[in-house]
């Protein structure tokens, strides 16, 4: 909020922003829009995005469902599975959890143990996974909704000596996530298309400033990356920090 408030003082023509809370960030961002700034929500959204010129994000719910499909393929006999997420109230990770839960509950071979929250701290995620495996040593799959959840979950699984048994699926495909895939910390990654989200965000902001036609909602896709395709077709979906 303090950062958004400081940006508001400069009265920019447009603001591209990824809200960190669907509720708490609503008022400060709406205040920016009320001052005449064209607001474009990228990646994450708000409980009430009606004042935004446009909102662009991945199909996060579909990505969560795809994460479950990956675990299905990796553990075809079924078993116990859980989700490690960040905090409730973040639109993207909440949607990923919802997509995974719906898909998991539709397959009776799997027993869904619910979602735990690591507060974006790998050490907390590791402790939670260690405790979960102590309670349910036969867990076969974990879906980690972001980088730090995956890093901590991977640590917990390794410390429990369950790397071969527990299939870990992560979200995003930045350098650290790809390293996790290549070294076996995660079995699969769900990659977004952040480049296109950025391009669409700028395009919609410019259109809004010029008074041209704006697309209110744009949804981009996702891709499943594994060790088998990361060096081939999947390479194009690895995130890059520069052009």
mmCIF file of C-alpha atoms in Angstrom:
data_model
loop_
_atom_site.group_PDB
_atom_site.id
_atom_site.type_symbol
_atom_site.label_atom_id
_atom_site.label_comp_id
_atom_site.label_asym_id
_atom_site.label_seq_id
_atom_site.Cartn_x
_atom_site.Cartn_y
_atom_site.Cartn_z
ATOM 1 C CA UNK A 1 0.000 0.000 0.000
ATOM 2 C CA UNK A 2 2.712 2.608 0.818
ATOM 3 C CA UNK A 3 4.318 1.956 -2.579
ATOM 4 C CA UNK A 4 0.996 2.386 -4.392
ATOM 5 C CA UNK A 5 0.312 5.570 -2.413
ATOM 6 C CA UNK A 6 3.697 7.001 -3.397
ATOM 7 C CA UNK A 7 3.036 6.149 -7.058
ATOM 8 C CA UNK A 8 -0.343 7.883 -6.862
ATOM 9 C CA UNK A 9 1.352 11.153 -5.915
ATOM 10 C CA UNK A 10 3.208 11.183 -9.262
ATOM 11 C CA UNK A 11 -0.123 10.872 -11.155
ATOM 12 C CA UNK A 12 1.097 8.530 -13.934
ATOM 13 C CA UNK A 13 -0.932 8.224 -17.124
ATOM 14 C CA UNK A 14 -1.153 4.468 -16.613
ATOM 15 C CA UNK A 15 -0.283 1.913 -13.947
ATOM 16 C CA UNK A 16 0.348 -1.787 -14.521
ATOM 17 C CA UNK A 17 0.109 -3.588 -11.192
ATOM 18 C CA UNK A 18 -0.105 -7.122 -9.769
ATOM 19 C CA UNK A 19 -2.147 -6.789 -6.542
ATOM 20 C CA UNK A 20 -0.798 -8.815 -3.611
ATOM 21 C CA UNK A 21 -4.207 -9.123 -1.916
ATOM 22 C CA UNK A 22 -7.615 -9.298 -3.607
ATOM 23 C CA UNK A 23 -9.270 -7.249 -0.844
ATOM 24 C CA UNK A 24 -6.687 -5.104 0.964
ATOM 25 C CA UNK A 25 -5.199 -3.624 -2.207
ATOM 26 C CA UNK A 26 -8.583 -2.651 -3.652
ATOM 27 C CA UNK A 27 -8.921 0.778 -2.019
ATOM 28 C CA UNK A 28 -5.406 2.130 -2.695
ATOM 29 C CA UNK A 29 -5.460 0.991 -6.334
ATOM 30 C CA UNK A 30 -8.972 2.359 -6.837
ATOM 31 C CA UNK A 31 -7.759 5.699 -5.465
ATOM 32 C CA UNK A 32 -5.092 5.788 -8.186
ATOM 33 C CA UNK A 33 -7.718 5.092 -10.844
ATOM 34 C CA UNK A 34 -10.008 7.776 -9.400
ATOM 35 C CA UNK A 35 -7.265 10.354 -9.940
ATOM 36 C CA UNK A 36 -7.378 9.678 -13.706
ATOM 37 C CA UNK A 37 -4.658 7.038 -14.042
ATOM 38 C CA UNK A 38 -5.546 4.111 -16.311
ATOM 39 C CA UNK A 39 -5.069 0.954 -14.240
ATOM 40 C CA UNK A 40 -4.251 -2.410 -15.814
ATOM 41 C CA UNK A 41 -4.181 -5.440 -13.525
ATOM 42 C CA UNK A 42 -1.541 -7.970 -14.573
ATOM 43 C CA UNK A 43 -1.125 -11.539 -13.320
ATOM 44 C CA UNK A 44 -3.210 -11.063 -10.148
ATOM 45 C CA UNK A 45 -6.546 -9.295 -9.764
ATOM 46 C CA UNK A 46 -8.890 -7.786 -7.172
ATOM 47 C CA UNK A 47 -12.189 -8.747 -5.599
ATOM 48 C CA UNK A 48 -13.702 -5.773 -7.442
ATOM 49 C CA UNK A 49 -11.716 -5.056 -10.626
ATOM 50 C CA UNK A 50 -14.510 -3.004 -12.210
ATOM 51 C CA UNK A 51 -12.539 0.270 -12.158
ATOM 52 C CA UNK A 52 -9.565 -1.235 -14.029
ATOM 53 C CA UNK A 53 -9.253 -0.591 -17.746
ATOM 54 C CA UNK A 54 -8.154 -4.172 -18.316
ATOM 55 C CA UNK A 55 -6.983 -7.276 -16.486
ATOM 56 C CA UNK A 56 -4.572 -9.818 -17.942
ATOM 57 C CA UNK A 57 -3.670 -13.137 -16.344
ATOM 58 C CA UNK A 58 -2.966 -16.779 -17.003
ATOM 59 C CA UNK A 59 -5.652 -19.426 -16.700
ATOM 60 C CA UNK A 60 -4.501 -20.153 -13.162
ATOM 61 C CA UNK A 61 -7.413 -22.455 -12.372
ATOM 62 C CA UNK A 62 -6.644 -24.447 -15.506
ATOM 63 C CA UNK A 63 -2.989 -24.510 -14.478
ATOM 64 C CA UNK A 64 -3.931 -26.012 -11.125
ATOM 65 C CA UNK A 65 -5.959 -28.704 -12.864
ATOM 66 C CA UNK A 66 -2.998 -29.375 -15.168
ATOM 67 C CA UNK A 67 -0.775 -29.809 -12.102
ATOM 68 C CA UNK A 68 -3.086 -32.554 -10.889
ATOM 69 C CA UNK A 69 -2.985 -34.221 -14.317
ATOM 70 C CA UNK A 70 0.808 -34.252 -14.061
ATOM 71 C CA UNK A 71 0.594 -36.025 -10.688
ATOM 72 C CA UNK A 72 -1.933 -38.458 -12.195
ATOM 73 C CA UNK A 73 0.592 -39.369 -14.876
ATOM 74 C CA UNK A 74 3.479 -39.619 -12.417
ATOM 75 C CA UNK A 75 1.495 -41.659 -9.857
ATOM 76 C CA UNK A 76 -1.091 -43.594 -11.913
ATOM 77 C CA UNK A 77 -2.045 -45.847 -8.996
ATOM 78 C CA UNK A 78 -3.293 -42.895 -6.990
ATOM 79 C CA UNK A 79 -2.734 -42.127 -3.318
ATOM 80 C CA UNK A 80 -2.584 -39.218 -0.913
ATOM 81 C CA UNK A 81 -1.820 -35.732 -2.235
ATOM 82 C CA UNK A 82 -1.679 -32.203 -0.859
ATOM 83 C CA UNK A 83 -1.058 -28.609 -1.891
ATOM 84 C CA UNK A 84 1.583 -26.244 -0.520
ATOM 85 C CA UNK A 85 0.630 -22.622 -1.165
ATOM 86 C CA UNK A 86 1.647 -19.137 -0.036
ATOM 87 C CA UNK A 87 -1.173 -17.339 1.800
ATOM 88 C CA UNK A 88 -4.917 -17.229 1.222
ATOM 89 C CA UNK A 89 -6.226 -14.081 -0.474
ATOM 90 C CA UNK A 90 -3.869 -13.962 -3.472
ATOM 91 C CA UNK A 91 -5.978 -14.390 -6.600
ATOM 92 C CA UNK A 92 -3.486 -16.359 -8.672
ATOM 93 C CA UNK A 93 -2.463 -18.966 -6.104
ATOM 94 C CA UNK A 94 -6.036 -19.286 -4.786
ATOM 95 C CA UNK A 95 -7.182 -20.095 -8.349
ATOM 96 C CA UNK A 96 -4.388 -22.651 -8.761
ATOM 97 C CA UNK A 97 -5.442 -24.348 -5.536
ATOM 98 C CA UNK A 98 -9.103 -24.366 -6.621
ATOM 99 C CA UNK A 99 -8.263 -25.906 -9.995
ATOM 100 C CA UNK A 100 -6.155 -28.602 -8.398
ATOM 101 C CA UNK A 101 -8.767 -29.374 -5.728
ATOM 102 C CA UNK A 102 -11.602 -29.751 -8.233
ATOM 103 C CA UNK A 103 -9.579 -32.070 -10.439
ATOM 104 C CA UNK A 104 -8.294 -34.115 -7.496
ATOM 105 C CA UNK A 105 -11.724 -34.620 -5.950
ATOM 106 C CA UNK A 106 -13.035 -35.936 -9.270
ATOM 107 C CA UNK A 107 -10.568 -38.852 -9.243
ATOM 108 C CA UNK A 108 -11.422 -41.407 -6.555
ATOM 109 C CA UNK A 109 -7.971 -43.022 -6.782
ATOM 110 C CA UNK A 110 -6.542 -39.987 -4.998
ATOM 111 C CA UNK A 111 -7.121 -38.841 -1.429
ATOM 112 C CA UNK A 112 -6.848 -35.058 -1.168
ATOM 113 C CA UNK A 113 -5.344 -33.935 2.154
ATOM 114 C CA UNK A 114 -5.987 -30.225 1.650
ATOM 115 C CA UNK A 115 -3.843 -27.108 1.359
ATOM 116 C CA UNK A 116 -1.196 -25.766 3.730
ATOM 117 C CA UNK A 117 0.271 -22.251 3.716
ATOM 118 C CA UNK A 118 4.001 -21.505 3.949
ATOM 119 C CA UNK A 119 3.738 -17.677 3.989
ATOM 120 C CA UNK A 120 6.209 -17.607 1.092
ATOM 121 C CA UNK A 121 8.949 -18.971 3.362
ATOM 122 C CA UNK A 122 10.813 -22.079 2.097
ATOM 123 C CA UNK A 123 11.807 -23.010 5.657
ATOM 124 C CA UNK A 124 8.155 -23.037 6.735
ATOM 125 C CA UNK A 125 7.194 -25.100 3.679
ATOM 126 C CA UNK A 126 9.933 -27.619 4.513
ATOM 127 C CA UNK A 127 8.692 -27.963 8.102
ATOM 128 C CA UNK A 128 5.089 -28.371 6.973
ATOM 129 C CA UNK A 129 6.008 -31.057 4.443
ATOM 130 C CA UNK A 130 8.160 -32.865 7.009
ATOM 131 C CA UNK A 131 5.222 -32.879 9.434
ATOM 132 C CA UNK A 132 2.793 -33.980 6.718
ATOM 133 C CA UNK A 133 5.027 -36.902 5.740
ATOM 134 C CA UNK A 134 5.432 -37.905 9.381
ATOM 135 C CA UNK A 135 1.635 -38.051 9.696
ATOM 136 C CA UNK A 136 1.016 -39.592 6.253
ATOM 137 C CA UNK A 137 4.216 -41.335 5.122
ATOM 138 C CA UNK A 138 2.447 -42.698 2.043
ATOM 139 C CA UNK A 139 1.856 -39.311 0.358
ATOM 140 C CA UNK A 140 2.530 -39.676 -3.388
ATOM 141 C CA UNK A 141 2.188 -36.113 -4.688
ATOM 142 C CA UNK A 142 2.522 -32.439 -3.757
ATOM 143 C CA UNK A 143 1.506 -29.421 -5.803
ATOM 144 C CA UNK A 144 3.501 -26.308 -4.862
ATOM 145 C CA UNK A 145 1.827 -23.143 -6.128
ATOM 146 C CA UNK A 146 4.945 -20.972 -6.440
ATOM 147 C CA UNK A 147 8.755 -20.981 -6.376
ATOM 148 C CA UNK A 148 9.279 -20.735 -2.602
ATOM 149 C CA UNK A 149 6.593 -23.314 -1.865
ATOM 150 C CA UNK A 150 8.319 -25.698 -4.279
ATOM 151 C CA UNK A 151 11.799 -25.014 -2.910
ATOM 152 C CA UNK A 152 10.721 -25.672 0.678
ATOM 153 C CA UNK A 153 8.594 -28.665 -0.244
ATOM 154 C CA UNK A 154 11.524 -30.158 -2.123
ATOM 155 C CA UNK A 155 13.745 -29.731 0.931
ATOM 156 C CA UNK A 156 11.184 -31.403 3.183
ATOM 157 C CA UNK A 157 10.720 -34.311 0.794
ATOM 158 C CA UNK A 158 14.509 -34.805 0.513
ATOM 159 C CA UNK A 159 15.001 -34.669 4.281
ATOM 160 C CA UNK A 160 12.314 -37.319 4.691
ATOM 161 C CA UNK A 161 14.063 -39.546 2.151
ATOM 162 C CA UNK A 162 10.948 -39.588 -0.033
ATOM 163 C CA UNK A 163 12.269 -38.108 -3.301
ATOM 164 C CA UNK A 164 11.475 -41.216 -5.349
ATOM 165 C CA UNK A 165 8.037 -41.669 -3.796
ATOM 166 C CA UNK A 166 6.648 -38.120 -3.646
ATOM 167 C CA UNK A 167 6.136 -36.407 -6.996
ATOM 168 C CA UNK A 168 6.413 -32.631 -6.654
ATOM 169 C CA UNK A 169 4.834 -30.363 -9.264
ATOM 170 C CA UNK A 170 5.700 -26.646 -9.192
ATOM 171 C CA UNK A 171 4.338 -23.528 -10.852
ATOM 172 C CA UNK A 172 6.303 -21.068 -13.023
ATOM 173 C CA UNK A 173 9.482 -21.597 -15.030
ATOM 174 C CA UNK A 174 12.078 -19.042 -14.006
ATOM 175 C CA UNK A 175 15.779 -19.964 -13.709
ATOM 176 C CA UNK A 176 15.404 -21.317 -10.172
ATOM 177 C CA UNK A 177 12.372 -23.429 -11.067
ATOM 178 C CA UNK A 178 14.086 -24.865 -14.137
ATOM 179 C CA UNK A 179 17.096 -25.721 -11.977
ATOM 180 C CA UNK A 180 14.727 -27.524 -9.584
ATOM 181 C CA UNK A 181 13.349 -29.494 -12.529
ATOM 182 C CA UNK A 182 16.748 -30.426 -13.904
ATOM 183 C CA UNK A 183 18.155 -31.508 -10.528
ATOM 184 C CA UNK A 184 15.075 -33.573 -9.709
ATOM 185 C CA UNK A 185 13.705 -31.413 -6.890
ATOM 186 C CA UNK A 186 10.447 -31.119 -8.843
ATOM 187 C CA UNK A 187 9.036 -33.627 -11.310
ATOM 188 C CA UNK A 188 7.157 -31.134 -13.481
ATOM 189 C CA UNK A 189 6.498 -27.394 -13.864
ATOM 190 C CA UNK A 190 3.425 -25.495 -14.986
ATOM 191 C CA UNK A 191 4.761 -22.554 -17.018
ATOM 192 C CA UNK A 192 2.775 -19.378 -17.602
ATOM 193 C CA UNK A 193 3.374 -16.928 -20.442
ATOM 194 C CA UNK A 194 4.622 -13.865 -18.514
ATOM 195 C CA UNK A 195 6.117 -12.269 -21.621
ATOM 196 C CA UNK A 196 2.720 -12.139 -23.311
ATOM 197 C CA UNK A 197 1.080 -10.903 -20.106
ATOM 198 C CA UNK A 198 3.531 -7.986 -20.119
ATOM 199 C CA UNK A 199 3.009 -7.239 -23.814
ATOM 200 C CA UNK A 200 -0.775 -7.336 -23.454
ATOM 201 C CA UNK A 201 -0.602 -5.160 -20.347
ATOM 202 C CA UNK A 202 1.336 -2.406 -22.094
ATOM 203 C CA UNK A 203 -0.857 -2.617 -25.206
ATOM 204 C CA UNK A 204 -4.038 -2.236 -23.169
ATOM 205 C CA UNK A 205 -2.593 0.619 -21.107
ATOM 206 C CA UNK A 206 -1.600 2.527 -24.251
ATOM 207 C CA UNK A 207 -5.034 1.929 -25.791
ATOM 208 C CA UNK A 208 -6.717 3.211 -22.623
ATOM 209 C CA UNK A 209 -4.562 6.358 -22.582
ATOM 210 C CA UNK A 210 -5.359 7.061 -26.237
ATOM 211 C CA UNK A 211 -9.071 6.439 -25.743
ATOM 212 C CA UNK A 212 -8.981 3.477 -28.117
ATOM 213 C CA UNK A 213 -10.832 0.171 -27.712
ATOM 214 C CA UNK A 214 -9.617 -1.774 -24.695
ATOM 215 C CA UNK A 215 -10.098 -5.499 -24.063
ATOM 216 C CA UNK A 216 -11.456 -5.751 -20.493
ATOM 217 C CA UNK A 217 -10.196 -9.278 -19.799
ATOM 218 C CA UNK A 218 -7.392 -11.246 -21.447
ATOM 219 C CA UNK A 219 -6.416 -14.764 -20.409
ATOM 220 C CA UNK A 220 -3.162 -16.369 -21.482
ATOM 221 C CA UNK A 221 -2.282 -20.067 -21.463
ATOM 222 C CA UNK A 222 0.147 -22.363 -19.686
ATOM 223 C CA UNK A 223 2.450 -25.254 -20.586
ATOM 224 C CA UNK A 224 3.617 -28.428 -18.836
ATOM 225 C CA UNK A 225 7.407 -28.749 -18.606
ATOM 226 C CA UNK A 226 9.226 -31.952 -17.688
ATOM 227 C CA UNK A 227 12.782 -33.264 -17.913
ATOM 228 C CA UNK A 228 11.765 -34.871 -21.202
ATOM 229 C CA UNK A 229 10.821 -31.613 -22.972
ATOM 230 C CA UNK A 230 12.764 -28.879 -21.157
ATOM 231 C CA UNK A 231 15.639 -29.042 -23.644
ATOM 232 C CA UNK A 232 13.339 -29.374 -26.640
ATOM 233 C CA UNK A 233 9.864 -27.970 -27.277
ATOM 234 C CA UNK A 234 9.563 -26.796 -23.680
ATOM 235 C CA UNK A 235 12.621 -24.523 -23.885
ATOM 236 C CA UNK A 236 10.591 -21.736 -25.496
ATOM 237 C CA UNK A 237 8.431 -21.460 -22.374
ATOM 238 C CA UNK A 238 11.329 -20.939 -19.934
ATOM 239 C CA UNK A 239 11.146 -17.428 -18.474
ATOM 240 C CA UNK A 240 13.759 -14.888 -19.563
ATOM 241 C CA UNK A 241 14.732 -11.746 -17.656
ATOM 242 C CA UNK A 242 15.812 -9.857 -20.795
ATOM 243 C CA UNK A 243 15.108 -9.864 -24.518
#
